PDB file of C-alpha atoms in Angstrom:
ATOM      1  CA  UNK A   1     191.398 -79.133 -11.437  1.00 80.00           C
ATOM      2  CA  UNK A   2     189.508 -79.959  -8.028  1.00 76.00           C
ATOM      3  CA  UNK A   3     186.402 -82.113  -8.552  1.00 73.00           C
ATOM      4  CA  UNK A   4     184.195 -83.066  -5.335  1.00 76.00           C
ATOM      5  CA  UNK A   5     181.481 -85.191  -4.859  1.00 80.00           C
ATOM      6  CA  UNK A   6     179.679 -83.858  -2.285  1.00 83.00           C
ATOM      7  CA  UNK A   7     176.316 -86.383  -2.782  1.00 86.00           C
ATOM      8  CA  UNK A   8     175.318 -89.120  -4.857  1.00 89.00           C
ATOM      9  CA  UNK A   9     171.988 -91.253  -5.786  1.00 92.00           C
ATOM     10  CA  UNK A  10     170.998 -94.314  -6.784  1.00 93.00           C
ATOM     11  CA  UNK A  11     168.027 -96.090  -8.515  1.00 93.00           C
ATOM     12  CA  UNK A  12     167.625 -99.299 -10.273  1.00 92.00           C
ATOM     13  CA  UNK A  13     166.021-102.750 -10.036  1.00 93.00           C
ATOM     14  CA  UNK A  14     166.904-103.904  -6.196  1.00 92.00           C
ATOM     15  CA  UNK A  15     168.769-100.815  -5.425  1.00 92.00           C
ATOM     16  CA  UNK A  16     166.183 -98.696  -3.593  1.00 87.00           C
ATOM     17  CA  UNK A  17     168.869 -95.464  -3.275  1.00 89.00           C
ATOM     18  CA  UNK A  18     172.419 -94.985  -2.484  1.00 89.00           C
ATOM     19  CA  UNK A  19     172.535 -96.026   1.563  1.00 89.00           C
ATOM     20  CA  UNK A  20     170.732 -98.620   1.416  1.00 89.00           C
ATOM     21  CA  UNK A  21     172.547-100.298  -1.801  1.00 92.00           C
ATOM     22  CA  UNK A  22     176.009-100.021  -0.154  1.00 93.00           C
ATOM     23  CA  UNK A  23     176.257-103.351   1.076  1.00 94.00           C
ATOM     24  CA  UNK A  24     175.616-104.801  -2.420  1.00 95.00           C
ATOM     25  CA  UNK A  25     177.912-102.661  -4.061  1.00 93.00           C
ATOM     26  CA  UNK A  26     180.663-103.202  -1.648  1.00 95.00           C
ATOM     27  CA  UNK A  27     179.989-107.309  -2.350  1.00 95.00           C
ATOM     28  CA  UNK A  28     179.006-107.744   1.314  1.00 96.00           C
ATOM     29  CA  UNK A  29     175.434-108.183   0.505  1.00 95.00           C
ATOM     30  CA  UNK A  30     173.701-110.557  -2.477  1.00 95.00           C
ATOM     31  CA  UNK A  31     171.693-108.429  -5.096  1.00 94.00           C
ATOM     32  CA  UNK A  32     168.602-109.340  -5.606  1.00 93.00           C
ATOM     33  CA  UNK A  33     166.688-108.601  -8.674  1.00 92.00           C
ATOM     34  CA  UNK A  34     163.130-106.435  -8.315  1.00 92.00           C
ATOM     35  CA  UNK A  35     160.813-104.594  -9.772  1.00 90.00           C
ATOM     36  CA  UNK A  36     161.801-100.832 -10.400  1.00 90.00           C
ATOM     37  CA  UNK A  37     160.261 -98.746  -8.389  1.00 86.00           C
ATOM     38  CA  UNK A  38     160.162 -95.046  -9.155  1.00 87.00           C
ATOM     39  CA  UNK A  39     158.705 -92.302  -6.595  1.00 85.00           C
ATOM     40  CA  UNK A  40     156.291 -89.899  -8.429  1.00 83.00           C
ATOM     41  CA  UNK A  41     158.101 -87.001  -9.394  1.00 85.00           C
ATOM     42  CA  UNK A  42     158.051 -84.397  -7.170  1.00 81.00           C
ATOM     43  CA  UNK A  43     157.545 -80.484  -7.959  1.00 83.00           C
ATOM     44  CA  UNK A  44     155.578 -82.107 -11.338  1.00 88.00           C
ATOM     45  CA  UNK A  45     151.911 -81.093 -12.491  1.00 90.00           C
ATOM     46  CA  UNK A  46     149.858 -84.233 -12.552  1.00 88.00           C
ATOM     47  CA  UNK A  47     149.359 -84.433 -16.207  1.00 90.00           C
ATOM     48  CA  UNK A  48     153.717 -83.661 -16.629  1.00 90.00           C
ATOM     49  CA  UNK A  49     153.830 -86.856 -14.262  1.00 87.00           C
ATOM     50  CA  UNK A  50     151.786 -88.647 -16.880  1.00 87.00           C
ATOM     51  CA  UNK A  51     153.347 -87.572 -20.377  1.00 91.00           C
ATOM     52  CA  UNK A  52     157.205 -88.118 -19.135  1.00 91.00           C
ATOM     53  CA  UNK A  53     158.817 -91.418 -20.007  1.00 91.00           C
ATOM     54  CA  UNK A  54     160.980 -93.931 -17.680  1.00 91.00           C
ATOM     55  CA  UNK A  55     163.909 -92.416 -17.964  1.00 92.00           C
ATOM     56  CA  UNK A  56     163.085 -89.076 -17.092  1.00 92.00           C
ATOM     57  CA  UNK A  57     161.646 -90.140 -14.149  1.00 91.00           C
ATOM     58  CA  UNK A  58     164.787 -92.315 -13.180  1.00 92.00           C
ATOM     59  CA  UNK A  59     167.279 -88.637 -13.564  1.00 92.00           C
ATOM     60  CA  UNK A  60     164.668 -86.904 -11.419  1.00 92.00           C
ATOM     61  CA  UNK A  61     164.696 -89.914  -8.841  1.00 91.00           C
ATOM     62  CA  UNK A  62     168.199 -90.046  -8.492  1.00 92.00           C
ATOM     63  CA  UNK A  63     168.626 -86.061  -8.797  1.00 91.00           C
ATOM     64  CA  UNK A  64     166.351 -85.714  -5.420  1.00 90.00           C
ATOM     65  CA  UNK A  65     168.293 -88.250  -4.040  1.00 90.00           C
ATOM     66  CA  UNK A  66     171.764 -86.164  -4.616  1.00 89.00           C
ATOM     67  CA  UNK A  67     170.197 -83.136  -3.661  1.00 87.00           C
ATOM     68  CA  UNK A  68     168.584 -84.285  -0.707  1.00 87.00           C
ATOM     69  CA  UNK A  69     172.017 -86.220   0.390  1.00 82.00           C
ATOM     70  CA  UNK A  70     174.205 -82.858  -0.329  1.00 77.00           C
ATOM     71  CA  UNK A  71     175.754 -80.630   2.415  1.00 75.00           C
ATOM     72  CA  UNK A  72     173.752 -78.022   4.218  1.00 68.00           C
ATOM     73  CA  UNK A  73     174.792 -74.717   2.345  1.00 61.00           C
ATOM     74  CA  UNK A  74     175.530 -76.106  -0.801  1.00 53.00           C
ATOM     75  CA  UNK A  75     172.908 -74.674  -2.829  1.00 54.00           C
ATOM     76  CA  UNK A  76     173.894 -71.399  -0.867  1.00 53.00           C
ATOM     77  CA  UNK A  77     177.539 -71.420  -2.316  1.00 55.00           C
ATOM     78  CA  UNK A  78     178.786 -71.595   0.934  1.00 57.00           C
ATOM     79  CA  UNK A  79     179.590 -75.549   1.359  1.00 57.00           C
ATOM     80  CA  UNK A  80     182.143 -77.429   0.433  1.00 60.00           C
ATOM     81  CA  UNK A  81     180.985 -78.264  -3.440  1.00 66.00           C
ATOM     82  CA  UNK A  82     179.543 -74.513  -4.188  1.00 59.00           C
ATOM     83  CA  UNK A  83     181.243 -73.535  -7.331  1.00 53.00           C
ATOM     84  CA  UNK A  84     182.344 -69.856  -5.089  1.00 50.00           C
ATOM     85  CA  UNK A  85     184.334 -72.250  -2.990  1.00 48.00           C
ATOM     86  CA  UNK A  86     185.377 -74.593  -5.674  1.00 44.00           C
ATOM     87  CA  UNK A  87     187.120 -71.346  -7.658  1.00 44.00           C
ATOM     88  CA  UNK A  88     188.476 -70.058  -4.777  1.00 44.00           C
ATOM     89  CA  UNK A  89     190.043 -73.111  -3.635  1.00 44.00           C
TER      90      UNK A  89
END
């Protein structure tokens, strides 16, 4: 089995995404406790922003992070973590 992370993201109280928490999680950097702050969901109907609950909104935070972060061509199938590549090796 071949597994590859092509992009990541990150959300959580003093971790504003994935770049700019790398310093904390490599220990180079103090974390600092902070208020959560969550983007308004994007591709969402106004009243679906209102009725979804915290968590929710955290997956589609970090999810839009990951896919913005991912390799040109991999929602194609043609970069290097499109499942056609993945099962041809």
């Amino acid at each position: 089995m071949q597994v590859s992370v092509c992009s990541v993201g990150l959300i959580g109280p003093g971790l504003a995404g994935w770049a700019d928490s790398l310093a904390i999680l490599r220990g180079e950097q103090g974390h600092e406790m902070a208020e959560l702050r969550l983007p308004a969901p994007e591709g969402l109907p106004p009243a679906e922003r209102r009725r979804i609950g915290q968590s929710v909104k955290i997956a589609l935070a970090v999810a839009a992070q990951a896919f913005a972060g991912a390799p040109v061509g991999t929602a194609a199938g043609t970069g290097p973590c499109s499942p056609r590549r993945a099962a041809t090796g």
